[in-house]
Amino acid sequence: MTRRAWIIALLTVVTLIIAAYAHEILSYLSAYRELHSHHPYYIAESIDKVSGAVICFLGVWLIRRIGHRGISYELGLSAPVLPAIAFALLVSSPMLIGFAITRTLTPHIEVLPLLFGTVLSPLVEEIEFRGFGVRQLQRGTGWPFWVAVWPSALLFGLGHIEQGQSWQEMAGLFMLTGVGGVIFAWLVYRWENLWVPVALHICMNLWWELFSVARTAIGGWLPFALQTLTVLLAIVGTLYWKQSTVARVAHHI
């Protein structure tokens, strides 16, 4: 590790912490508190999410001093989108099918809260924790993936414990989301494409919300089993795709 690599690691982790706790920082502003108190939650929290993403983009620019195309590349956003969507729809199908069989659709779905919880929030979380927190940390320092992944995984888990109502539920959320953060980061690492976890995160959240499974990511044994099956399919599908790609390349050589 060179001195520059340690500086990049420190800047990356500090920037990630600031982005992850943007809500707490904005809460010191009276205008933000007023907005949060007198308007639907998703309005103020959309500002929080967008602020976190902007902080990460600025963090890449500060570290790399590159233009917007370079920033997109560094975060993994310049990769193809459509294959990521197809992959996410395929591997998340157990959740969709399982919930469709065992539950009914949520009546009177509100569009804006749905878009916030299933599109904006997953997109920003993947940019912050996987695109910046893992990919940028690894590319900037040269750390192995299994070293670079832990700061973002821990912060991602800690960021969800406030949803718990008891210490047992908080511990469960920390473990579930922390492990999920590691797996989603691994998907970015293997695919070199941030849109893969973005699309998968969106699909998993969307099926969860459309069928009103639970208030938090812990929803009982069946939702947990369906989540686990989806994640396992994502892992197996990624390994199969990588092996097939290597075999095709070797064949052409």
XYZ file of C-alpha atoms in Angstrom:
253
model
C 0.000 0.000 0.000
C 1.394 3.363 -1.066
C 0.725 6.610 0.740
C -1.599 7.641 -2.106
C -3.586 4.422 -1.764
C -4.113 5.021 1.964
C -5.250 8.593 1.249
C -7.712 7.326 -1.374
C -9.016 4.712 1.069
C -9.531 7.341 3.761
C -11.245 9.775 1.377
C -13.490 7.037 0.018
C -14.615 5.789 3.419
C -15.167 9.303 4.806
C -17.158 10.297 1.694
C -19.231 7.126 1.974
C -20.033 7.855 5.621
C -21.122 11.407 4.740
C -23.301 10.116 1.882
C -24.809 7.337 4.014
C -25.714 9.763 6.807
C -26.906 12.607 4.564
C -30.318 12.487 6.265
C -28.824 13.092 9.703
C -26.682 15.924 8.341
C -29.629 17.558 6.547
C -31.704 17.262 9.727
C -29.638 20.086 11.212
C -31.268 22.414 8.657
C -34.583 23.841 9.824
C -35.945 23.934 6.255
C -35.316 20.205 5.867
C -36.941 19.430 9.226
C -39.914 21.555 8.241
C -40.220 19.754 4.918
C -40.005 16.381 6.668
C -42.650 17.325 9.235
C -45.284 18.874 6.970
C -44.993 16.915 3.725
C -45.005 13.231 2.710
C -41.846 11.482 3.871
C -40.666 10.655 0.363
C -40.264 14.327 -0.610
C -37.642 15.140 2.022
C -36.050 11.724 1.797
C -35.741 12.070 -1.986
C -33.592 15.133 -1.319
C -31.591 13.009 1.126
C -31.102 10.253 -1.463
C -30.145 12.589 -4.294
C -27.728 14.398 -1.968
C -26.030 11.095 -1.139
C -25.590 10.242 -4.818
C -24.216 13.710 -5.594
C -21.724 13.376 -2.742
C -20.467 10.105 -4.236
C -20.140 11.620 -7.709
C -18.197 14.509 -6.195
C -16.084 12.018 -4.265
C -15.066 10.250 -7.478
C -14.280 13.589 -9.106
C -12.189 14.684 -6.116
C -10.197 11.449 -6.110
C -9.880 10.935 -9.876
C -10.318 14.441 -11.344
C -12.207 13.112 -14.354
C -15.286 14.158 -16.339
C -18.820 12.836 -16.074
C -18.164 9.943 -18.467
C -15.167 8.866 -16.451
C -17.189 9.092 -13.251
C -19.909 6.876 -14.759
C -17.270 4.349 -15.778
C -15.660 4.348 -12.336
C -19.019 3.681 -10.678
C -19.983 0.963 -13.167
C -22.839 2.981 -14.683
C -21.476 3.009 -18.244
C -22.100 -0.738 -18.636
C -25.128 -2.105 -20.594
C -28.514 -1.761 -18.886
C -30.789 -4.177 -20.771
C -28.863 -7.400 -19.948
C -28.923 -6.365 -16.294
C -32.710 -5.893 -16.391
C -33.232 -9.266 -18.085
C -30.988 -10.999 -15.537
C -32.780 -9.339 -12.600
C -36.245 -10.250 -13.878
C -35.178 -13.857 -14.363
C -33.513 -14.474 -11.010
C -36.128 -12.541 -9.002
C -39.007 -14.508 -10.549
C -39.302 -16.819 -7.481
C -40.289 -13.807 -5.387
C -42.837 -12.596 -7.932
C -44.357 -16.048 -8.437
C -44.268 -16.962 -4.741
C -45.920 -13.733 -3.620
C -48.479 -13.881 -6.450
C -49.531 -17.375 -5.321
C -49.651 -16.705 -1.577
C -50.700 -13.050 -1.375
C -52.901 -10.466 -3.078
C -51.802 -7.262 -4.762
C -51.753 -4.148 -2.615
C -54.966 -2.196 -3.237
C -54.802 1.507 -4.120
C -51.062 1.692 -4.650
C -49.675 5.222 -4.392
C -47.305 5.824 -7.289
C -44.867 8.327 -5.776
C -44.108 6.361 -2.577
C -43.791 3.223 -4.722
C -41.299 4.895 -7.058
C -39.313 6.206 -4.102
C -39.066 2.822 -2.387
C -38.569 0.656 -5.457
C -36.608 2.833 -7.893
C -34.924 5.891 -6.377
C -33.859 4.343 -3.089
C -32.341 1.153 -4.596
C -30.604 3.152 -7.339
C -28.958 5.549 -4.893
C -28.029 2.804 -2.425
C -26.260 0.857 -5.161
C -24.413 3.974 -6.350
C -23.334 4.804 -2.804
C -22.515 1.448 -1.279
C -21.533 -0.716 -4.235
C -20.505 1.631 -7.055
C -18.624 4.043 -4.811
C -18.102 2.244 -1.525
C -16.760 -1.001 -3.015
C -15.881 -0.509 -6.661
C -14.203 2.865 -6.197
C -12.423 1.755 -3.033
C -11.062 -1.351 -4.716
C -10.050 0.427 -7.923
C -8.420 3.272 -6.039
C -6.437 1.205 -3.559
C -5.833 -2.119 -5.275
C -7.282 -3.952 -2.265
C -8.700 -7.440 -2.928
C -12.484 -7.516 -3.204
C -12.924 -9.383 0.097
C -11.104 -6.560 1.894
C -12.672 -3.612 0.055
C -16.243 -4.877 0.547
C -16.450 -4.644 4.347
C -16.667 -0.874 5.029
C -19.700 -0.507 2.756
C -21.300 -3.767 3.957
C -21.082 -2.670 7.604
C -22.436 0.811 6.824
C -25.222 -0.678 4.704
C -26.246 -2.968 7.542
C -26.090 -0.179 10.112
C -28.197 2.039 7.871
C -31.145 -0.357 8.126
C -31.205 -1.191 11.823
C -33.342 1.868 12.626
C -36.267 0.039 10.991
C -36.233 -2.537 13.786
C -38.546 -2.335 16.783
C -36.465 -4.521 19.119
C -32.796 -5.407 19.452
C -33.495 -8.862 17.993
C -35.124 -7.331 14.921
C -32.345 -4.759 14.626
C -29.705 -7.511 14.780
C -31.603 -9.511 12.159
C -31.831 -6.501 9.846
C -28.123 -5.786 10.295
C -27.174 -9.351 9.390
C -29.648 -9.663 6.512
C -28.835 -6.347 4.852
C -25.108 -6.612 5.600
C -24.856 -10.025 3.938
C -27.046 -8.752 1.109
C -24.648 -5.852 0.667
C -21.719 -8.242 0.313
C -23.561 -10.344 -2.286
C -24.690 -7.319 -4.305
C -21.120 -5.998 -4.229
C -19.902 -9.376 -5.491
C -22.337 -9.110 -8.399
C -20.790 -5.770 -9.371
C -17.330 -7.280 -9.013
C -18.126 -10.257 -11.265
C -20.229 -8.450 -13.871
C -18.282 -5.158 -13.898
C -21.734 -3.605 -14.194
C -23.502 -1.645 -11.452
C -26.831 -1.989 -13.266
C -26.983 -5.684 -12.321
C -27.461 -5.085 -8.564
C -29.469 -1.933 -9.289
C -31.976 -3.890 -11.397
C -32.062 -6.806 -8.944
C -32.527 -4.464 -5.972
C -35.373 -2.698 -7.800
C -37.111 -5.967 -8.703
C -36.838 -7.404 -5.204
C -38.173 -4.190 -3.638
C -40.928 -3.929 -6.253
C -42.303 -7.452 -5.675
C -42.070 -6.853 -1.904
C -44.076 -3.618 -2.113
C -46.622 -4.711 -4.701
C -47.718 -7.502 -2.379
C -47.242 -5.594 0.924
C -45.082 -8.356 2.350
C -43.785 -6.599 5.465
C -42.710 -3.219 6.826
C -39.050 -4.250 6.897
C -36.834 -6.726 5.017
C -37.736 -9.376 7.617
C -41.084 -10.822 6.623
C -41.332 -14.390 7.872
C -40.020 -17.750 6.706
C -41.613 -17.816 3.233
C -40.451 -14.339 2.142
C -37.016 -15.149 3.568
C -36.934 -18.421 1.600
C -37.969 -16.631 -1.600
C -35.354 -13.923 -1.034
C -32.711 -16.565 -0.428
C -33.677 -18.492 -3.558
C -33.464 -15.284 -5.597
C -29.990 -14.521 -4.246
C -28.820 -18.094 -4.874
C -30.091 -17.917 -8.451
C -28.220 -14.634 -8.905
C -24.997 -16.237 -7.667
C -25.371 -19.412 -9.730
C -26.445 -17.454 -12.804
C -23.446 -15.147 -12.490
C -21.001 -18.038 -12.119
C -22.547 -19.823 -15.108
C -22.428 -16.682 -17.246
C -18.801 -16.040 -16.374
C -17.781 -19.614 -17.135
C -19.662 -19.517 -20.439
C -18.004 -16.242 -21.375
C -14.524 -17.602 -20.595
C -15.276 -20.757 -22.602
C -16.447 -18.726 -25.635
C -13.388 -16.509 -25.502
C -11.086 -19.559 -25.234
C -12.847 -21.220 -28.155
C -12.318 -18.178 -30.400
C -8.662 -17.975 -29.402
